[in-house]
Amino acid sequence: MTLDEKIGQLAQVNAAGGHVPDHLRDAIREGRIGSVLNEVHVDTVNEIQRLAVHESRLGIPLLIGRDVIHGFTTVFPIPLGQAASWNPTLVEEGARIAAQEAAACGVNLTFAPMIDISRDPRWGRVAESLGEDPYLTGVLGAAMIRGFQGDDLARDGSIAACAKHFAGYGASESGRDYNTTNIPENELRNVYLPPFKAAVDAGVASLMTSFSDLDGVPASANTFLLKQVLRDEWHADAMVISDWESIKQLAVHGFTENDRESAYQAATAGVDMEMASTAYADHLASLVREGRISEPTVDAMVRNVLRVKFRLGLFDNAQTDAAAYAPAANADHLHAAYNAAVASAVLLKNDDWALPLHVESLDRIAVIGPLADDPYEQLGTWIFDGDAAHSRTILQSIREFVGERATVEFARGVQTTRSRSHEHVAEAVALAARSDVVILVLGEEAILSGEAHCRADITLPGAQQGLLEAVSATGTKVVLVLMAGRPLALELAVPHASAMLYAWHPGTMGGQAISDLLFGVVSPSGKLPVTFPRVTGQIPIYYAHKHTGKPATAESFIHMEDIEPRAHQVSVGNTSFHLDAGFTPLFPFGFGLSYSHVEYEHMQCSTAVLTMTGRITISADVVNVGPRPVEEVVQLYVRDLVGDVTRPVKELKAFTRVQLARGERRHVAFTLTARDLAFYGRAQRLIVEPGRFHVWIGGSSNPELRAEFTLVDDTAR
Ligand code: BGC
């Protein structure tokens, strides 16, 4: 390979449009391109590959990249919704189907999974994430990677995955996209990096660097992340790709003087491929000639790119036979999307068993709200290839389910989720007043979350709170269904609904899934993958917080309205809380109700003493004492009571799903070893410390049962 041909492999160019423009044709023939993104017309992709393989000197096929984030033609729930399923099998299946639909168009690389730990729901990209927890994100991210890549990347229907955004992007200051991140190394290692390590362990083919700077060094030029952690510590051989123009943006950050220096910094830090901008194409060759970058450095970058192409089997065949694939959005794919939408919905409130609805006892059903019958908005963010024509809306699905058994009437209430006008509220109120139940579908349109779509106030936007209150004031029972790309701050909404079902943006089959959930055809089993604040000002609020030296308790908390006028400065409890919001979330991580009631009993540890080489089994009985069958996500949390650095009050260490018939009791056991208790200490090395641990089993991060064990060092001489 000539130096220019090597540098060509490092270029990824945008090529949407369904045809091959002359400049692209020439660039491919001349070996100046290693990858294109955003071309999804299979004939065009095949032509692009033909040019690369047959008309360039070396015949190297191309990577064809696309954001296949939560489905392709068939849209699955947004990733945050999928995370609420706590179901790696479903998540893997969704990615598998997305990969097949994308591969049929010639796509061989997706920019997913996004595994940025997200503890700030103001950030629009929380929608794309798998939530706030490193362990859950790691497990589900690895499942997505398995789904996209299959056992063998060379097999038809497998596409290369890309773990993004490496690293720390989720900590964007004030939840404003692209903003600076400042994460102490210890927190980075204990919270933000573990999902990426899990992705590397799952064999992810590539990683994408983040737009953001981390402690002053942009991720796309971050030697610590890309060399020390990724290559030296983790021994990853995955390809590293920049984010869109993020190499060029190094100069915009004020980190480099110009594009040439940006190319230098990114290449020496370890970014193999440049997305969209041309700093490498324009400057790498002269940097090598000048001796500032060595040719072996470029060789290593090229090798990382070519390895992905080899793994994909592209050198054997780069052409796509679309006819060999099952049609997109076929019945099986839609069924899988339906299952995922069912599993992702979280029942947040259900007073007096308001749900499920019994159609026999209803004459008039009101369906109200701007998202009740919108085939597009229910799909959520990042649906470049999604087709709303396949969508099943809530209204449509309820009408089909109910048939002649009751009257179903619809009112939009407000024009969009953002409209401030109350013009149509009266009509919705009149409908509510003459109905037996209101199914009110509120939330956020798709465009209010996702990249660059952040909010400073995450309450229900527009006139929706007013609509909710007006409808609820009729006295008719209100079932509130929420579709949104983030946790909303719903403290003011809760009192006005008898039941609340959080559906995220549920995708193509969302309407049918929700209708079936509301009428009890299926039961809710989702659990929150992220903490729901009461008010925006509580952010960041997450379950795995530190204890602090002055932890708040129910006894120490005083609301500001209860403080006497002119009270002395030390009148309040001197513990860590907000005077106006307390210290607890509205709904905790891991929480979700069902149509039954589960109790936990008889928690046991197999031993009181765990050795460094031993194992401990922690178990409990899970009993379905409610009226219906249930699928429960049983969760295990641990607290390391004393650490070399302060440790979170709880950390998720394991979970499993159990299906219980009415009255059924099941013994559920988890096994831990010392490795599961490892963390990064002050020296930023992974350590396992002897000492006392609390352990909980339950159905949320406020678990019912607690036990204790001690870890002893039996290896010390
Ligand atoms: C996003 C990436 C995405 C890329 C390509 C960027 O703006 O940050 O997540 O994969 O665009 O579309």
Tab-separated table of C-alpha atoms in Angstrom, residues 340-555:
chain	number	residue	atom	x	y	z
A	340	ALA	CA	-40.027	-5.245	23.109
A	341	ALA	CA	-42.591	-2.465	23.450
A	342	VAL	CA	-44.615	-4.527	25.937
A	343	ALA	CA	-41.504	-5.310	27.972
A	344	SER	CA	-40.259	-1.731	28.021
A	345	ALA	CA	-43.374	-0.112	29.481
A	346	VAL	CA	-43.124	0.665	33.183
A	347	LEU	CA	-46.203	0.880	35.378
A	348	LEU	CA	-45.472	3.734	37.768
A	349	LYS	CA	-48.767	4.041	39.574
A	350	ASN	CA	-51.898	1.922	39.814
A	351	ASP	CA	-54.229	3.105	42.549
A	352	ASP	CA	-56.975	0.687	43.487
A	353	TRP	CA	-56.067	-1.546	40.556
A	354	ALA	CA	-57.187	1.103	38.093
A	355	LEU	CA	-55.476	-1.052	35.507
A	356	PRO	CA	-56.053	-3.319	33.735
A	357	LEU	CA	-59.240	-1.925	32.259
A	358	HIS	CA	-62.161	-4.279	31.932
A	359	VAL	CA	-63.793	-3.576	28.640
A	360	GLU	CA	-67.020	-5.315	29.736
A	361	SER	CA	-67.583	-2.697	32.396
A	362	LEU	CA	-66.990	0.286	30.131
A	363	ASP	CA	-69.499	1.941	27.830
A	364	ARG	CA	-67.594	5.008	26.806
A	365	ILE	CA	-63.830	5.242	26.542
A	366	ALA	CA	-62.134	8.579	25.948
A	367	VAL	CA	-58.729	8.592	24.309
A	368	ILE	CA	-57.173	12.022	24.657
A	369	GLY	CA	-53.829	13.565	23.901
A	370	PRO	CA	-51.457	14.677	21.177
A	371	LEU	CA	-49.532	11.388	21.119
A	372	ALA	CA	-52.481	8.982	21.143
A	373	ASP	CA	-52.741	8.733	17.396
A	374	ASP	CA	-49.461	9.850	15.931
A	375	PRO	CA	-47.684	7.135	13.971
A	376	TYR	CA	-44.519	9.170	13.645
A	377	GLU	CA	-43.948	10.593	17.117
A	378	GLN	CA	-44.171	7.226	18.846
A	379	LEU	CA	-41.048	6.113	16.951
A	380	GLY	CA	-38.707	8.425	18.862
A	381	THR	CA	-35.328	9.833	17.932
A	382	TRP	CA	-32.810	8.356	15.427
A	383	ILE	CA	-35.183	6.650	13.045
A	384	PHE	CA	-33.559	7.569	9.731
A	385	ASP	CA	-34.862	4.394	8.133
A	386	GLY	CA	-38.004	3.890	10.203
A	387	ASP	CA	-41.257	3.883	8.338
A	388	ALA	CA	-44.218	5.360	10.195
A	389	ALA	CA	-46.520	3.677	7.696
A	390	HIS	CA	-46.029	0.471	9.701
A	391	SER	CA	-46.852	2.117	13.031
A	392	ARG	CA	-49.743	0.994	15.154
A	393	THR	CA	-51.028	3.884	17.209
A	394	ILE	CA	-52.736	3.644	20.582
A	395	LEU	CA	-56.064	4.956	19.321
A	396	GLN	CA	-56.105	2.633	16.353
A	397	SER	CA	-55.184	-0.368	18.515
A	398	ILE	CA	-57.742	0.442	21.217
A	399	ARG	CA	-60.454	0.810	18.575
A	400	GLU	CA	-59.548	-2.571	17.136
A	401	PHE	CA	-59.411	-4.235	20.521
A	402	VAL	CA	-62.634	-2.774	21.835
A	403	GLY	CA	-64.603	-3.204	18.604
A	404	GLU	CA	-68.332	-2.931	19.176
A	405	ARG	CA	-68.075	-3.540	22.906
A	406	ALA	CA	-67.820	0.145	23.837
A	407	THR	CA	-67.688	3.557	22.246
A	408	VAL	CA	-64.202	4.934	21.762
A	409	GLU	CA	-63.941	8.668	21.171
A	410	PHE	CA	-60.841	10.729	20.578
A	411	ALA	CA	-59.838	14.313	21.278
A	412	ARG	CA	-56.332	15.693	20.785
A	413	GLY	CA	-56.636	18.150	23.669
A	414	VAL	CA	-53.586	20.092	22.574
A	415	GLN	CA	-52.193	20.314	19.091
A	416	THR	CA	-48.684	19.107	19.916
A	417	THR	CA	-46.910	18.298	23.144
A	418	ARG	CA	-45.343	21.749	22.969
A	419	SER	CA	-48.414	23.851	22.169
A	420	ARG	CA	-49.298	26.333	24.828
A	421	SER	CA	-52.758	26.976	23.483
A	422	HIS	CA	-55.680	25.764	25.587
A	423	GLU	CA	-58.024	26.160	22.627
A	424	HIS	CA	-58.956	22.475	22.369
A	425	VAL	CA	-58.916	21.658	26.074
A	426	ALA	CA	-62.639	22.305	26.543
A	427	GLU	CA	-63.496	19.746	23.899
A	428	ALA	CA	-61.290	17.169	25.637
A	429	VAL	CA	-62.862	17.983	28.997
A	430	ALA	CA	-66.353	17.535	27.574
A	431	LEU	CA	-65.327	14.155	26.201
A	432	ALA	CA	-63.793	13.146	29.535
A	433	ALA	CA	-66.937	14.192	31.385
A	434	ARG	CA	-69.176	11.938	29.304
A	435	SER	CA	-66.814	8.939	29.465
A	436	ASP	CA	-66.256	6.114	31.940
A	437	VAL	CA	-62.491	6.300	31.679
A	438	VAL	CA	-59.924	8.570	30.090
A	439	ILE	CA	-56.795	7.211	28.491
A	440	LEU	CA	-54.666	10.322	28.344
A	441	VAL	CA	-51.535	10.087	26.239
A	442	LEU	CA	-49.058	12.849	26.996
A	443	GLY	CA	-45.324	13.354	26.902
A	444	GLU	CA	-42.814	14.561	24.389
A	445	GLU	CA	-42.684	14.453	20.646
A	446	ALA	CA	-39.706	12.630	19.199
A	447	ILE	CA	-37.883	15.861	18.404
A	448	LEU	CA	-37.674	16.892	22.063
A	449	SER	CA	-34.994	14.309	22.805
A	450	GLY	CA	-32.008	12.883	20.982
A	451	GLU	CA	-28.820	14.539	19.826
A	452	ALA	CA	-28.738	18.296	20.426
A	453	HIS	CA	-32.282	18.218	21.827
A	454	CYS	CA	-31.833	18.940	25.488
A	455	ARG	CA	-34.238	20.595	27.887
A	456	ALA	CA	-33.546	22.730	30.937
A	457	ASP	CA	-36.963	21.967	32.452
A	458	ILE	CA	-38.102	18.398	32.095
A	459	THR	CA	-41.690	18.747	33.209
A	460	LEU	CA	-44.494	17.996	30.753
A	461	PRO	CA	-44.013	20.570	27.997
A	462	GLY	CA	-46.602	23.029	26.687
A	463	ALA	CA	-50.166	23.044	27.960
A	464	GLN	CA	-50.209	19.357	28.859
A	465	GLN	CA	-50.185	19.767	32.632
A	466	GLY	CA	-53.184	22.068	32.289
A	467	LEU	CA	-54.913	19.544	30.057
A	468	LEU	CA	-54.228	16.787	32.590
A	469	GLU	CA	-55.607	18.826	35.470
A	470	ALA	CA	-58.688	19.893	33.532
A	471	VAL	CA	-59.460	16.349	32.434
A	472	SER	CA	-58.853	14.973	35.899
A	473	ALA	CA	-61.141	17.633	37.425
A	474	THR	CA	-64.089	16.016	35.627
A	475	GLY	CA	-63.847	13.179	38.141
A	476	THR	CA	-63.581	10.545	35.445
A	477	LYS	CA	-60.825	8.041	36.119
A	478	VAL	CA	-57.641	9.069	34.295
A	479	VAL	CA	-55.128	6.523	33.026
A	480	LEU	CA	-52.056	8.474	32.038
A	481	VAL	CA	-49.804	6.993	29.367
A	482	LEU	CA	-46.536	8.810	28.902
A	483	MET	CA	-44.393	8.670	25.806
A	484	ALA	CA	-41.087	10.468	26.073
A	485	GLY	CA	-37.426	10.225	25.259
A	486	ARG	CA	-36.343	10.865	28.829
A	487	PRO	CA	-37.573	10.601	32.380
A	488	LEU	CA	-39.918	13.535	32.900
A	489	ALA	CA	-40.260	15.340	36.231
A	490	LEU	CA	-43.808	14.307	36.993
A	491	GLU	CA	-44.378	15.334	40.582
A	492	LEU	CA	-47.247	17.621	39.590
A	493	ALA	CA	-48.792	15.035	37.302
A	494	VAL	CA	-48.967	12.138	39.751
A	495	PRO	CA	-51.948	13.343	41.825
A	496	HIS	CA	-54.120	13.726	38.736
A	497	ALA	CA	-53.936	10.170	37.451
A	498	SER	CA	-55.183	6.903	38.895
A	499	ALA	CA	-52.650	4.957	36.895
A	500	MET	CA	-49.471	5.896	35.040
A	501	LEU	CA	-47.816	3.799	32.379
A	502	TYR	CA	-44.455	5.027	31.114
A	503	ALA	CA	-44.018	3.858	27.537
A	504	TRP	CA	-40.970	5.919	26.412
A	505	HIS	CA	-41.036	6.189	22.641
A	506	PRO	CA	-42.193	2.637	22.043
A	507	GLY	CA	-41.610	2.295	18.313
A	508	THR	CA	-43.580	0.794	15.457
A	509	MET	CA	-45.742	-1.533	17.532
A	510	GLY	CA	-46.052	0.776	20.527
A	511	GLY	CA	-49.760	1.432	20.164
A	512	GLN	CA	-50.734	-2.194	20.121
A	513	ALA	CA	-48.415	-2.985	22.999
A	514	ILE	CA	-49.904	-0.195	25.092
A	515	SER	CA	-53.473	-1.071	24.253
A	516	ASP	CA	-52.844	-4.696	25.205
A	517	LEU	CA	-51.195	-3.584	28.438
A	518	LEU	CA	-54.067	-1.285	29.351
A	519	PHE	CA	-56.671	-3.991	28.796
A	520	GLY	CA	-54.672	-6.716	30.509
A	521	VAL	CA	-54.035	-8.870	27.451
A	522	VAL	CA	-50.441	-8.692	28.645
A	523	SER	CA	-48.972	-7.406	31.910
A	524	PRO	CA	-46.405	-4.695	32.533
A	525	SER	CA	-42.997	-5.942	33.658
A	526	GLY	CA	-40.652	-3.030	32.909
A	527	LYS	CA	-38.399	-1.533	35.575
A	528	LEU	CA	-36.841	1.905	35.431
A	529	PRO	CA	-33.271	1.961	34.081
A	530	VAL	CA	-32.927	5.489	35.364
A	531	THR	CA	-34.069	7.461	38.401
A	532	PHE	CA	-37.066	9.779	38.002
A	533	PRO	CA	-36.574	13.090	39.815
A	534	ARG	CA	-39.431	14.941	41.472
A	535	VAL	CA	-38.247	18.231	40.036
A	536	THR	CA	-35.583	19.132	37.526
A	537	GLY	CA	-33.436	20.791	40.161
A	538	GLN	CA	-32.699	17.461	41.833
A	539	ILE	CA	-30.576	16.406	38.857
A	540	PRO	CA	-28.187	14.649	39.044
A	541	ILE	CA	-30.079	12.146	41.147
A	542	TYR	CA	-29.222	8.454	40.882
A	543	TYR	CA	-29.516	5.479	43.147
A	544	ALA	CA	-25.810	4.637	43.414
A	545	HIS	CA	-24.947	7.902	45.104
A	546	LYS	CA	-22.421	8.334	47.875
A	547	HIS	CA	-23.475	8.194	51.484
A	548	THR	CA	-21.810	11.538	52.393
A	549	GLY	CA	-20.779	12.436	55.901
A	550	LYS	CA	-24.247	13.757	56.609
A	551	PRO	CA	-26.730	11.469	54.927
A	552	ALA	CA	-30.333	12.620	54.909
A	553	THR	CA	-32.998	10.599	56.632
A	554	ALA	CA	-36.745	10.923	56.798
A	555	GLU	CA	-36.315	12.179	60.373
